[in-house]
Coordinates of C-alpha atoms in Angstrom, one line a residue:
Chain K
M1239 CA 58.0 -45.8 -8.7
E1240 CA 57.8 -47.4 -12.1
C1241 CA 61.2 -47.7 -13.5
R1242 CA 62.6 -50.5 -15.7
V1243 CA 66.3 -51.2 -16.2
L1244 CA 67.8 -53.5 -18.8
S1245 CA 71.1 -54.8 -17.5
I1246 CA 73.4 -56.7 -19.8
Q1247 CA 76.2 -58.3 -17.7
S1248 CA 77.7 -61.5 -16.5
H1249 CA 76.0 -64.1 -14.3
V1250 CA 77.9 -66.2 -11.8
V1251 CA 76.3 -69.1 -10.0
R1252 CA 78.1 -68.2 -6.8
G1253 CA 79.0 -64.7 -5.7
Y1254 CA 78.4 -61.1 -6.6
V1255 CA 79.7 -59.7 -9.9
G1256 CA 78.0 -58.4 -13.0
N1257 CA 74.2 -59.0 -12.9
K1258 CA 74.5 -60.8 -9.5
S1259 CA 76.0 -57.6 -8.1
A1260 CA 73.7 -55.2 -9.8
T1261 CA 70.2 -56.8 -9.7
F1262 CA 69.4 -57.4 -6.0
P1263 CA 70.4 -53.8 -4.9
L1264 CA 68.4 -52.3 -7.7
Q1265 CA 65.4 -54.5 -7.0
V1266 CA 65.6 -53.7 -3.3
L1267 CA 65.4 -50.0 -4.2
G1268 CA 62.2 -50.8 -6.2
F1269 CA 63.6 -50.9 -9.8
E1270 CA 62.2 -53.5 -12.2
V1271 CA 65.4 -55.2 -13.5
D1272 CA 65.3 -57.1 -16.8
S1273 CA 68.6 -58.9 -17.1
I1274 CA 70.4 -60.4 -20.0
N1275 CA 73.3 -62.7 -18.8
S1276 CA 76.3 -62.2 -21.1
V1277 CA 77.9 -65.3 -19.6
Q1278 CA 77.1 -67.9 -17.0
F1279 CA 80.2 -68.9 -15.0
S1280 CA 80.4 -70.9 -11.8
N1281 CA 82.1 -67.9 -10.1
H1282 CA 84.3 -64.9 -11.0
T1283 CA 87.7 -65.4 -12.6
G1284 CA 89.6 -64.4 -9.5
Y1285 CA 89.0 -67.8 -7.9
A1286 CA 91.6 -70.7 -8.4
H1287 CA 89.1 -72.2 -10.9
W1288 CA 86.2 -71.0 -13.0
K1289 CA 84.0 -72.8 -15.6
G1290 CA 81.1 -71.9 -17.7
Q1291 CA 79.6 -70.6 -21.0
V1292 CA 79.4 -67.3 -22.9
L1293 CA 76.6 -65.8 -24.8
T1294 CA 77.4 -65.0 -28.5
A1295 CA 76.4 -61.7 -30.2
D1296 CA 73.8 -63.7 -32.2
E1297 CA 72.3 -65.2 -29.0
L1298 CA 72.1 -61.8 -27.5
N1299 CA 70.2 -60.6 -30.6
V1300 CA 67.8 -63.5 -30.4
L1301 CA 67.0 -62.7 -26.7
Y1302 CA 66.4 -59.0 -27.7
E1303 CA 64.2 -60.1 -30.6
G1304 CA 62.0 -62.0 -28.1
I1305 CA 61.5 -58.9 -26.0
K1306 CA 60.9 -56.8 -29.2
L1307 CA 58.3 -59.2 -30.7
N1308 CA 56.3 -58.9 -27.5
K1309 CA 56.5 -55.1 -27.8
V1310 CA 58.0 -54.8 -24.3
N1311 CA 61.2 -53.2 -25.4
H1312 CA 60.6 -50.1 -23.3
Y1313 CA 63.3 -49.2 -20.8
D1314 CA 64.1 -46.2 -18.6
Y1315 CA 67.7 -47.3 -18.1
I1316 CA 70.3 -49.5 -19.6
L1317 CA 73.3 -50.7 -17.6
T1318 CA 76.4 -52.5 -19.0
G1319 CA 79.7 -53.5 -17.6
Y1320 CA 82.5 -56.0 -18.3
S1321 CA 82.6 -57.3 -21.8
R1322 CA 85.4 -59.2 -23.6
D1323 CA 84.0 -59.5 -27.1
T1324 CA 83.9 -56.7 -29.8
S1325 CA 81.0 -58.2 -31.7
F1326 CA 79.0 -58.6 -28.5
L1327 CA 79.7 -55.0 -27.6
E1328 CA 78.7 -53.9 -31.1
T1329 CA 75.4 -55.8 -30.8
V1330 CA 74.9 -54.1 -27.4
V1331 CA 75.4 -50.7 -29.2
D1332 CA 72.8 -51.6 -31.8
I1333 CA 70.3 -52.6 -29.2
I1334 CA 70.8 -49.4 -27.2
Q1335 CA 70.4 -47.3 -30.3
E1336 CA 67.1 -49.0 -31.0
L1337 CA 65.9 -48.7 -27.4
K1338 CA 66.8 -45.0 -27.5
K1339 CA 64.6 -44.6 -30.5
A1340 CA 61.8 -46.3 -28.7
N1341 CA 62.3 -44.1 -25.6
P1342 CA 64.4 -40.9 -26.2
S1343 CA 64.5 -40.3 -22.5
L1344 CA 66.4 -43.5 -21.9
V1345 CA 69.5 -43.2 -19.8
Y1346 CA 72.5 -45.4 -20.6
V1347 CA 74.8 -46.1 -17.6
C1348 CA 78.0 -47.4 -18.9
D1349 CA 81.0 -48.8 -17.0
P1350 CA 83.7 -48.9 -19.8
V1351 CA 85.6 -51.8 -18.2
M1352 CA 89.0 -52.1 -19.8
G1353 CA 91.7 -52.3 -17.1
D1354 CA 93.3 -50.6 -14.1
H1355 CA 96.6 -49.6 -12.6
G1356 CA 98.1 -49.0 -16.0
A1357 CA 97.2 -52.3 -17.6
M1358 CA 94.4 -53.5 -19.8
Y1359 CA 92.6 -56.7 -18.8
V1360 CA 90.4 -57.0 -21.8
P1361 CA 91.4 -57.5 -25.5
E1362 CA 92.9 -54.2 -26.9
N1363 CA 90.5 -54.1 -29.8
L1364 CA 87.7 -53.2 -27.4
L1365 CA 89.1 -49.7 -26.9
P1366 CA 88.1 -48.3 -30.3
V1367 CA 84.6 -49.8 -30.0
Y1368 CA 84.2 -48.1 -26.6
R1369 CA 85.7 -44.9 -27.7
D1370 CA 83.9 -44.6 -31.1
K1371 CA 80.6 -46.3 -30.6
V1372 CA 79.8 -47.0 -26.9
V1373 CA 80.8 -43.9 -25.1
P1374 CA 79.0 -41.5 -27.6
L1375 CA 75.8 -43.3 -26.6
A1376 CA 76.4 -43.2 -22.8
D1377 CA 74.6 -40.7 -20.5
I1378 CA 76.5 -41.7 -17.4
L1379 CA 80.0 -43.1 -17.5
T1380 CA 82.0 -44.6 -14.7
P1381 CA 85.6 -45.0 -15.8
N1382 CA 88.5 -45.4 -13.5
Q1383 CA 91.5 -43.1 -14.1
F1384 CA 93.2 -45.6 -16.5
E1385 CA 90.1 -46.1 -18.6
A1386 CA 89.5 -42.3 -18.8
E1387 CA 93.1 -41.9 -20.0
L1388 CA 92.6 -44.7 -22.6
L1389 CA 89.4 -43.2 -23.9
T1390 CA 90.8 -39.6 -24.2
G1391 CA 94.4 -40.4 -25.0
R1392 CA 95.5 -38.0 -22.2
K1393 CA 97.4 -38.8 -19.0
V1394 CA 96.2 -37.6 -15.7
N1395 CA 98.9 -36.3 -13.3
T1396 CA 97.0 -33.5 -11.6
Q1397 CA 93.4 -32.6 -10.6
E1398 CA 93.4 -30.1 -13.5
D1399 CA 94.3 -32.9 -15.9
A1400 CA 91.4 -35.0 -14.5
F1401 CA 89.0 -32.1 -15.0
E1402 CA 90.2 -31.7 -18.6
V1403 CA 89.8 -35.4 -19.2
M1404 CA 86.3 -35.4 -17.8
D1405 CA 85.4 -32.4 -20.0
L1406 CA 86.7 -34.3 -23.0
L1407 CA 84.5 -37.3 -22.1
H1408 CA 81.5 -34.9 -21.9
K1409 CA 82.3 -33.8 -25.4
M1410 CA 82.3 -37.5 -26.5
G1411 CA 78.8 -38.1 -25.1
P1412 CA 78.0 -38.6 -21.4
E1413 CA 76.6 -35.7 -19.4
T1414 CA 77.7 -37.3 -16.2
V1415 CA 81.1 -38.7 -15.7
V1416 CA 82.4 -40.2 -12.4
L1417 CA 86.1 -41.1 -12.1
T1418 CA 85.6 -43.9 -9.7
S1419 CA 89.2 -43.9 -8.5
S1420 CA 92.4 -42.2 -9.3
D1421 CA 96.0 -42.1 -7.9
L1422 CA 95.8 -38.4 -7.3
P1423 CA 97.0 -37.5 -3.8
S1424 CA 94.3 -37.1 -1.2
K1425 CA 94.3 -34.2 1.3
K1426 CA 93.5 -36.7 4.0
G1427 CA 96.6 -38.7 3.4
D1428 CA 97.7 -42.0 1.8
Q1429 CA 94.9 -44.1 3.4
F1430 CA 92.5 -42.4 1.0
L1431 CA 91.9 -42.3 -2.7
V1432 CA 90.4 -39.5 -4.7
A1433 CA 87.3 -39.9 -6.8
L1434 CA 85.9 -37.1 -9.0
G1435 CA 82.6 -36.4 -10.7
S1436 CA 81.4 -34.0 -13.3
Q1437 CA 77.9 -33.3 -14.4
K1438 CA 76.8 -31.0 -17.2
I1439 CA 74.1 -28.6 -16.2
V1440 CA 72.1 -25.9 -17.9
K1441 CA 71.8 -22.8 -15.8
P1442 CA 68.5 -20.8 -15.5
D1443 CA 69.8 -18.3 -18.1
G1444 CA 70.3 -21.2 -20.6
S1445 CA 74.1 -21.2 -20.4
K1446 CA 75.8 -24.5 -20.0
T1447 CA 78.3 -25.4 -17.3
S1448 CA 79.5 -28.3 -15.4
Q1449 CA 79.4 -29.1 -11.7
K1450 CA 82.6 -30.8 -10.4
I1451 CA 82.8 -32.7 -7.2
C1452 CA 85.6 -34.5 -5.3
M1453 CA 85.5 -37.2 -2.7
D1454 CA 88.2 -38.8 -0.5
I1455 CA 87.4 -42.4 -0.1
P1456 CA 89.1 -44.6 2.5
K1457 CA 91.2 -47.4 1.0
V1458 CA 90.7 -51.0 2.1
D1459 CA 93.6 -53.5 2.1
A1460 CA 91.9 -56.2 0.0
V1461 CA 91.0 -57.1 -3.5
F1462 CA 87.2 -57.0 -4.0
V1463 CA 85.5 -58.1 -7.2
G1464 CA 82.1 -56.9 -8.2
T1465 CA 82.4 -53.5 -6.4
G1466 CA 82.6 -51.6 -9.7
D1467 CA 79.4 -53.3 -10.8
L1468 CA 77.7 -52.4 -7.5
F1469 CA 78.9 -48.9 -7.9
A1470 CA 77.5 -48.4 -11.4
A1471 CA 74.2 -49.9 -10.3
M1472 CA 73.9 -47.7 -7.2
L1473 CA 74.9 -44.6 -9.2
L1474 CA 72.1 -45.4 -11.6
A1475 CA 69.7 -45.6 -8.6
W1476 CA 70.9 -42.4 -6.8
T1477 CA 71.2 -40.2 -9.9
H1478 CA 67.6 -41.3 -10.6
H1479 CA 66.6 -39.8 -7.3
H1480 CA 68.9 -36.9 -7.6
P1481 CA 69.1 -36.2 -11.3
K1482 CA 70.6 -32.7 -11.0
D1483 CA 72.6 -33.2 -7.8
L1484 CA 75.7 -35.2 -8.4
K1485 CA 77.0 -34.4 -5.0
A1486 CA 74.0 -36.1 -3.3
A1487 CA 74.0 -39.0 -5.7
C1488 CA 77.7 -39.7 -5.2
E1489 CA 77.5 -39.4 -1.4
K1490 CA 74.8 -42.0 -1.3
T1491 CA 76.6 -44.3 -3.8
V1492 CA 79.9 -44.1 -2.2
S1493 CA 78.3 -44.5 1.3
V1494 CA 76.6 -47.8 0.2
M1495 CA 79.9 -49.0 -1.1
H1496 CA 81.5 -48.2 2.2
H1497 CA 78.9 -50.1 4.3
V1498 CA 79.0 -53.2 2.0
I1499 CA 82.8 -53.3 1.9
K1500 CA 83.2 -52.9 5.6
R1501 CA 80.7 -55.7 6.3
T1502 CA 82.5 -57.8 3.8
I1503 CA 86.0 -57.3 5.0
T1504 CA 85.0 -57.9 8.6
Y1505 CA 83.3 -61.1 7.7
A1506 CA 86.1 -62.2 5.4
N1507 CA 88.7 -61.6 8.2
E1508 CA 86.6 -63.6 10.6
M1509 CA 86.3 -66.5 8.2
A1510 CA 90.0 -66.5 7.3
G1511 CA 91.2 -66.3 10.9
P1512 CA 93.9 -64.1 12.6
G1513 CA 96.9 -63.3 10.4
K1514 CA 95.6 -65.0 7.3
R1515 CA 94.6 -63.2 4.1
P1516 CA 91.0 -64.0 3.1
S1517 CA 90.4 -66.0 -0.1
P1518 CA 88.3 -64.9 -3.1
A1519 CA 85.4 -67.0 -1.8
Q1520 CA 85.6 -65.4 1.6
L1521 CA 85.8 -61.9 0.1
E1522 CA 82.5 -62.2 -1.8
L1523 CA 80.4 -59.1 -1.1
R1524 CA 78.0 -59.4 1.8
M1525 CA 75.2 -58.3 -0.4
V1526 CA 72.0 -59.8 1.1
Q1527 CA 73.3 -58.9 4.6
S1528 CA 73.6 -55.3 3.5
K1529 CA 70.0 -54.9 2.5
A1530 CA 69.2 -52.1 5.1
D1531 CA 72.3 -50.1 4.0
I1532 CA 71.3 -50.4 0.4
E1533 CA 67.8 -49.2 1.1
N1534 CA 68.8 -46.3 3.2
P1535 CA 72.6 -45.6 3.3
A1536 CA 73.9 -43.6 6.2
I1537 CA 76.1 -40.9 4.6
V1538 CA 79.7 -41.5 5.6
V1539 CA 81.5 -39.5 3.0
E1540 CA 81.1 -35.8 2.0
A1541 CA 81.5 -34.8 -1.6
K1542 CA 83.0 -31.3 -2.1
V1543 CA 81.6 -29.2 -4.8
L1544 CA 84.6 -27.6 -6.6
H1545 CA 83.9 -24.2 -8.1
K1546 CA 85.1 -24.4 -11.6
S1547 CA 82.9 -23.9 -14.7
S1548 CA 83.6 -24.8 -18.3
Q1549 CA 81.6 -24.7 -21.4
Chain F
M682 CA 71.5 -66.4 9.4
E683 CA 74.1 -68.2 7.3
C684 CA 72.1 -70.3 4.9
R685 CA 73.0 -71.1 1.3
V686 CA 70.6 -72.3 -1.3
L687 CA 71.5 -73.8 -4.7
S688 CA 68.6 -73.0 -7.1
I689 CA 68.6 -74.7 -10.5
Q690 CA 65.8 -73.1 -12.5
S691 CA 65.0 -71.1 -15.6
H692 CA 66.1 -67.5 -16.2
V693 CA 63.9 -65.1 -18.1
V694 CA 65.2 -61.6 -19.1
R695 CA 61.8 -60.1 -18.4
G696 CA 59.4 -61.2 -15.7
Y697 CA 59.2 -63.6 -12.8
V698 CA 59.4 -67.3 -13.3
G699 CA 62.0 -69.9 -12.2
N700 CA 65.1 -68.3 -10.7
K701 CA 63.7 -64.8 -11.3
S702 CA 60.8 -65.7 -9.1
A703 CA 62.7 -67.5 -6.4
S704 CA 65.9 -65.5 -6.0
F705 CA 64.8 -62.0 -4.9
P706 CA 62.3 -63.2 -2.3
L707 CA 64.9 -65.6 -0.8
Q708 CA 67.6 -62.9 -0.8
V709 CA 65.2 -60.4 0.8
L710 CA 64.8 -63.0 3.6
G711 CA 68.5 -63.2 4.1
F712 CA 69.3 -66.4 2.2
E713 CA 72.5 -66.6 0.1
V714 CA 71.2 -67.8 -3.3
D715 CA 73.5 -69.5 -5.8
S716 CA 71.7 -69.9 -9.0
I717 CA 72.2 -72.1 -12.0
N718 CA 70.1 -70.9 -14.9
S719 CA 68.8 -74.0 -16.8
V720 CA 67.6 -71.8 -19.7
Q721 CA 67.8 -68.1 -20.6
F722 CA 64.6 -67.0 -22.4
S723 CA 63.4 -63.5 -23.2
N724 CA 60.2 -64.2 -21.2
H725 CA 58.0 -67.0 -20.1
T726 CA 56.3 -69.2 -22.7
G727 CA 52.8 -67.8 -22.0
Y728 CA 53.6 -64.7 -24.0
S729 CA 52.8 -64.6 -27.8
H730 CA 56.5 -65.0 -28.5
W731 CA 59.5 -66.3 -26.7
K732 CA 63.1 -66.8 -27.7
G733 CA 66.3 -68.0 -26.0
Q734 CA 68.7 -70.8 -25.2
V735 CA 68.8 -73.9 -23.1
L736 CA 71.5 -75.3 -20.9
T737 CA 72.5 -78.9 -21.7
A738 CA 73.1 -81.6 -19.1
D739 CA 76.9 -81.4 -19.9
E740 CA 76.9 -77.6 -19.5
L741 CA 75.2 -78.0 -16.1
H742 CA 77.8 -80.5 -15.1
V743 CA 80.6 -78.1 -16.2
L744 CA 79.2 -75.3 -14.0
Y745 CA 78.9 -77.6 -11.0
E746 CA 82.5 -78.8 -11.6
G747 CA 83.6 -75.2 -11.3
I748 CA 81.9 -74.9 -7.9
K749 CA 83.3 -78.2 -6.8
L750 CA 86.9 -77.4 -7.9
N751 CA 86.8 -74.3 -5.7
N752 CA 85.6 -76.4 -2.8
V753 CA 82.5 -74.3 -2.3
H754 CA 79.9 -77.0 -3.0
Q755 CA 78.4 -76.8 0.5
Y756 CA 74.7 -76.0 0.5
D757 CA 72.0 -76.1 3.1
Y758 CA 69.2 -76.3 0.5
V759 CA 68.7 -77.2 -3.1
L760 CA 65.7 -75.9 -5.0
T761 CA 64.5 -77.1 -8.4
G762 CA 61.4 -76.6 -10.5
Y763 CA 60.3 -76.7 -14.2
T764 CA 62.5 -78.9 -16.4
R765 CA 61.8 -80.4 -19.9
D766 CA 64.8 -82.7 -20.3
T767 CA 65.4 -86.1 -18.8
S768 CA 69.2 -86.1 -19.0
F769 CA 69.2 -82.6 -17.4
L770 CA 67.0 -83.9 -14.6
E771 CA 69.2 -86.9 -14.1
M772 CA 72.3 -84.7 -13.9
V773 CA 70.4 -82.7 -11.2
V774 CA 69.8 -85.9 -9.3
D775 CA 73.5 -86.8 -9.4
I776 CA 74.4 -83.3 -8.2
V777 CA 71.9 -83.5 -5.3
Q778 CA 73.2 -86.9 -4.3
E779 CA 76.8 -85.6 -4.2
L780 CA 75.8 -82.4 -2.3
K781 CA 74.0 -84.6 0.2
R782 CA 77.2 -86.6 0.7
A783 CA 79.0 -83.3 1.3
N784 CA 76.3 -82.1 3.7
P785 CA 74.0 -84.8 5.1
N786 CA 71.7 -82.2 6.5
L787 CA 71.0 -80.7 3.1
V788 CA 67.3 -80.2 2.4
Y789 CA 66.1 -80.7 -1.2
V790 CA 63.0 -78.7 -2.0
C791 CA 61.5 -80.1 -5.2
D792 CA 58.6 -78.9 -7.2
P793 CA 57.9 -81.9 -9.5
V794 CA 56.5 -79.8 -12.4
L795 CA 54.7 -82.2 -14.7
G796 CA 51.3 -80.7 -15.5
D797 CA 48.0 -79.5 -14.2
H798 CA 44.2 -79.9 -14.7
G799 CA 44.5 -83.4 -15.9
S800 CA 47.2 -83.0 -18.6
M801 CA 51.0 -83.1 -18.8
Y802 CA 52.8 -80.1 -20.1
V803 CA 56.3 -81.6 -20.0
P804 CA 57.5 -84.7 -22.0
Q805 CA 56.0 -87.9 -20.6
N806 CA 59.3 -89.5 -20.1
L807 CA 60.0 -87.1 -17.2
Y808 CA 57.4 -88.9 -15.1
P809 CA 59.4 -92.0 -14.3
V810 CA 62.6 -89.9 -13.6
Y811 CA 60.7 -87.9 -11.1
K812 CA 59.0 -90.9 -9.6
N813 CA 62.0 -93.2 -9.4
K814 CA 64.9 -90.9 -9.0
V815 CA 64.0 -87.3 -8.0
V816 CA 61.3 -87.7 -5.4
P817 CA 63.3 -90.3 -3.4
V818 CA 66.0 -87.7 -2.8
A819 CA 63.5 -84.9 -2.1
D820 CA 62.8 -83.7 1.5
I821 CA 60.1 -81.3 0.7
I822 CA 57.8 -81.7 -2.4
T823 CA 55.2 -79.3 -3.7
P824 CA 53.1 -81.2 -6.2
N825 CA 49.6 -80.1 -7.4
Q826 CA 46.8 -82.6 -7.3
F827 CA 47.6 -83.9 -10.8
E828 CA 51.3 -84.3 -10.1
A829 CA 50.6 -86.1 -6.9
D830 CA 48.6 -88.6 -8.9
L831 CA 45.7 -88.9 -6.5
R832 CA 43.1 -91.4 -7.4
I833 CA 40.5 -89.8 -5.3
S834 CA 39.0 -86.5 -5.9
L835 CA 39.8 -83.9 -3.3
T836 CA 37.0 -82.6 -1.2
D837 CA 35.5 -79.3 -2.1
S838 CA 36.3 -76.3 0.0
L839 CA 34.0 -75.7 2.9
L840 CA 34.0 -72.1 2.0
G841 CA 32.4 -72.6 -1.4
D842 CA 33.6 -72.7 -5.0
R843 CA 35.6 -69.5 -4.9
F844 CA 38.2 -71.4 -2.8
L845 CA 40.5 -74.2 -3.5
V846 CA 41.9 -76.7 -1.0
S847 CA 45.6 -77.3 -0.3
L848 CA 46.8 -80.1 1.9
G849 CA 50.1 -80.5 3.7
S850 CA 51.7 -83.4 5.4
Q851 CA 54.9 -83.6 7.5
R852 CA 56.6 -86.5 9.1
Q853 CA 57.9 -85.6 12.5
V854 CA 59.8 -87.2 15.4
R855 CA 58.3 -86.5 18.8
P856 CA 60.6 -85.8 21.8
D857 CA 60.0 -89.3 23.1
G858 CA 61.3 -90.7 19.8
S859 CA 58.0 -91.8 18.4
R860 CA 56.9 -90.8 14.9
A861 CA 54.0 -88.7 14.0
T862 CA 52.5 -87.1 10.9
Q863 CA 51.1 -83.6 11.0
R864 CA 48.5 -82.9 8.4
V865 CA 47.2 -79.5 7.6
R866 CA 44.5 -78.1 5.4
I867 CA 44.3 -74.6 3.9
E868 CA 41.4 -73.0 2.1
V869 CA 42.9 -70.7 -0.6
P870 CA 40.8 -68.0 -2.3
K871 CA 40.8 -68.5 -6.1
V872 CA 41.7 -65.6 -8.4
D873 CA 40.3 -65.3 -11.9
A874 CA 43.5 -65.0 -13.8
V875 CA 46.4 -67.1 -15.1
F876 CA 49.6 -66.4 -13.2
V877 CA 52.9 -67.8 -14.2
G878 CA 55.7 -68.1 -11.7
T879 CA 53.5 -68.4 -8.7
G880 CA 54.5 -72.1 -8.2
D881 CA 58.1 -71.1 -8.2
L882 CA 57.5 -68.4 -5.7
F883 CA 55.5 -70.8 -3.5
A884 CA 58.3 -73.4 -3.4
A885 CA 60.9 -70.8 -2.6
M886 CA 58.8 -69.3 0.2
L887 CA 58.0 -72.7 1.6
L888 CA 61.7 -73.3 1.7
A889 CA 62.2 -70.1 3.7
W890 CA 59.3 -70.6 6.1
T891 CA 60.0 -74.3 6.8
H892 CA 63.5 -73.2 7.5
H893 CA 62.2 -70.9 10.3
Y894 CA 59.5 -73.4 11.4
P895 CA 61.0 -76.8 10.7
N896 CA 58.6 -78.7 13.0
D897 CA 55.5 -76.5 12.4
L898 CA 54.0 -77.1 9.0
K899 CA 50.9 -75.2 10.0
M900 CA 52.9 -72.0 10.6
A901 CA 55.1 -72.5 7.6
C902 CA 52.1 -72.9 5.3
E903 CA 50.2 -69.9 6.8
K904 CA 53.2 -67.7 6.1
T905 CA 53.8 -69.1 2.6
F906 CA 50.2 -68.9 1.5
S907 CA 49.9 -65.4 3.0
V908 CA 52.9 -64.2 1.0
M909 CA 51.3 -65.6 -2.1
H910 CA 48.1 -63.9 -1.4
H911 CA 49.7 -60.4 -1.0
V912 CA 51.8 -60.8 -4.1
I913 CA 48.8 -62.0 -6.2
Q914 CA 46.5 -59.3 -4.9
R915 CA 48.9 -56.6 -5.7
T916 CA 49.6 -58.2 -9.1
I917 CA 45.9 -58.5 -10.1
S918 CA 45.1 -55.0 -9.0
Y919 CA 47.9 -53.6 -11.1
A920 CA 47.1 -55.8 -14.1
H921 CA 43.5 -54.6 -14.1
E922 CA 44.7 -50.9 -13.9
L923 CA 47.0 -51.4 -16.8
A924 CA 44.5 -53.4 -18.9
G925 CA 41.6 -50.9 -18.3
P926 CA 37.9 -51.6 -17.4
G927 CA 36.3 -54.7 -18.9
R928 CA 39.5 -56.0 -20.5
R929 CA 41.4 -59.1 -19.6
P930 CA 45.1 -58.4 -18.7
S931 CA 47.8 -59.7 -21.0
P932 CA 50.7 -61.9 -19.9
P933 CA 53.2 -58.9 -19.6
Q934 CA 50.6 -57.1 -17.4
L935 CA 50.2 -60.1 -15.2
E936 CA 53.8 -60.5 -14.3
L937 CA 54.1 -60.8 -10.5
R938 CA 54.6 -57.5 -8.7
M939 CA 57.7 -58.9 -7.0
V940 CA 59.9 -55.9 -6.1
Q941 CA 56.8 -54.0 -5.1
S942 CA 55.9 -56.7 -2.6
K943 CA 59.2 -56.6 -0.7
A944 CA 57.6 -55.7 2.6
D945 CA 55.0 -58.5 2.4
I946 CA 57.8 -61.0 1.5
E947 CA 59.9 -59.9 4.5
D948 CA 57.0 -60.0 7.0
P949 CA 53.8 -61.4 5.6
A950 CA 50.6 -60.5 7.5
I951 CA 48.8 -63.8 8.0
V952 CA 45.6 -63.8 6.0
T953 CA 44.8 -67.5 6.0
E954 CA 44.6 -70.1 8.7
A955 CA 45.8 -73.6 8.3
T956 CA 43.7 -76.3 10.2
V957 CA 45.6 -79.1 11.7
I958 CA 43.8 -82.3 10.7
S959 CA 45.6 -84.9 12.7

């Protein structure tokens, strides 16, 4: 497999977020990963302390220039995640546009990280950049419910609302949208959260429709950091292997997440000791220990295909 | 295995040198790798063009401070390679000394990158820093002949001029408390190409295999040299395919086939035998 990904994300010295979270799993699955580190921090910002440096939009441009001058600016995928800076994000957009001209088949996997549980945790002025410039370029989008609501200006109260929001997102650009989490009620009870996916397909007769899927994902009582980054990277990998089968791609992706998270929470609880809540350091994803699950995830969740078509 | 490495090396967006060369193989072998990127360049400096930014000694210190403030500055290994800046190197020494105080069992694997084939390719003022400050805190060093500053010429390989000779030496303590030195010799097949990042891969893999064979330098070297062989063979085959018949491959084409060599990294078939000399 000869597949090259350009990933523009954070680097942390210790732990697994951003490029640290995405790179190893993609490499283990045989992808060549070129990585531009948008920041270098000692660790993620959920620890008591964090220190480091950020890359400016100009410095990002300089790095890309180096790649371009050597005529090696050919990528099959681009992957982006958490960003805090509008000019940086706008430079990313310019780079993607140029890379898409160099390779029209390029697939841009975008995690539009803006917030969760009803609150933004990036500057507000990123929303118009995502909505008007980034999302139109995206081919695969992995918003959570809050981010999907922000991007479309619509609230999600029911599954029907979620479907409408995903269709609106399709109209904005991406052919594949995965709502990575929602607060919709799960049929399996309150220990589960609902994730939804939608992929535009062209039927044999040429007409367009979309395939909608639904997954019930077991909740885990802990705050993990970097899981969204791992999710987007693994969705990239599994949609690469199952480009027209969102059900299969999502089952693999969510299953990898499950194995990594279970291994992590078990280890974290061991480290913390009985009755104590694990610390951020103890909750770092058990990434290298999960290599076998990353390579070949046992399927532990079933995605249901929901029969509803829309144009 | 619960083993944490702090690797302070370059990062390149594309290709495999420095941390890009060391991290994936160590992670594949189950090591936790914390990495401080001393630079971020588009690619290594053997391409026609390269662009990027360097980390200052102060910025390195700031990153280390973050780790320390969170009380997570416990490492089993430190790994360093190519550096161009004396103040950066001196900051690295301070950090290593502090980490050794935090964990007296820490093993510092140091590739004292200074030059090759008779000439230096880093600023000359790095030499005294390596000699007087860095090497004294190192536990494992991987110099080439030039860096080791040998005044005698090495013997030729017994297998002819398509091989080069590598030598290893390890000080050991016998069960009865007496000291011994194990010396090994390996004949390594030459390959007609210039690879970049192979020294970084070598140091990382020597870290890994001496971890598994701490008192058996022969075995550690056989594994390390075998991994190198597999990666290099795969790389040169692919590079020739890409370049086409009769053409010399370019630097991008000669990038190590790292992710494709995962199985060889995990479990290298031994293709070279190290001879114990004494």
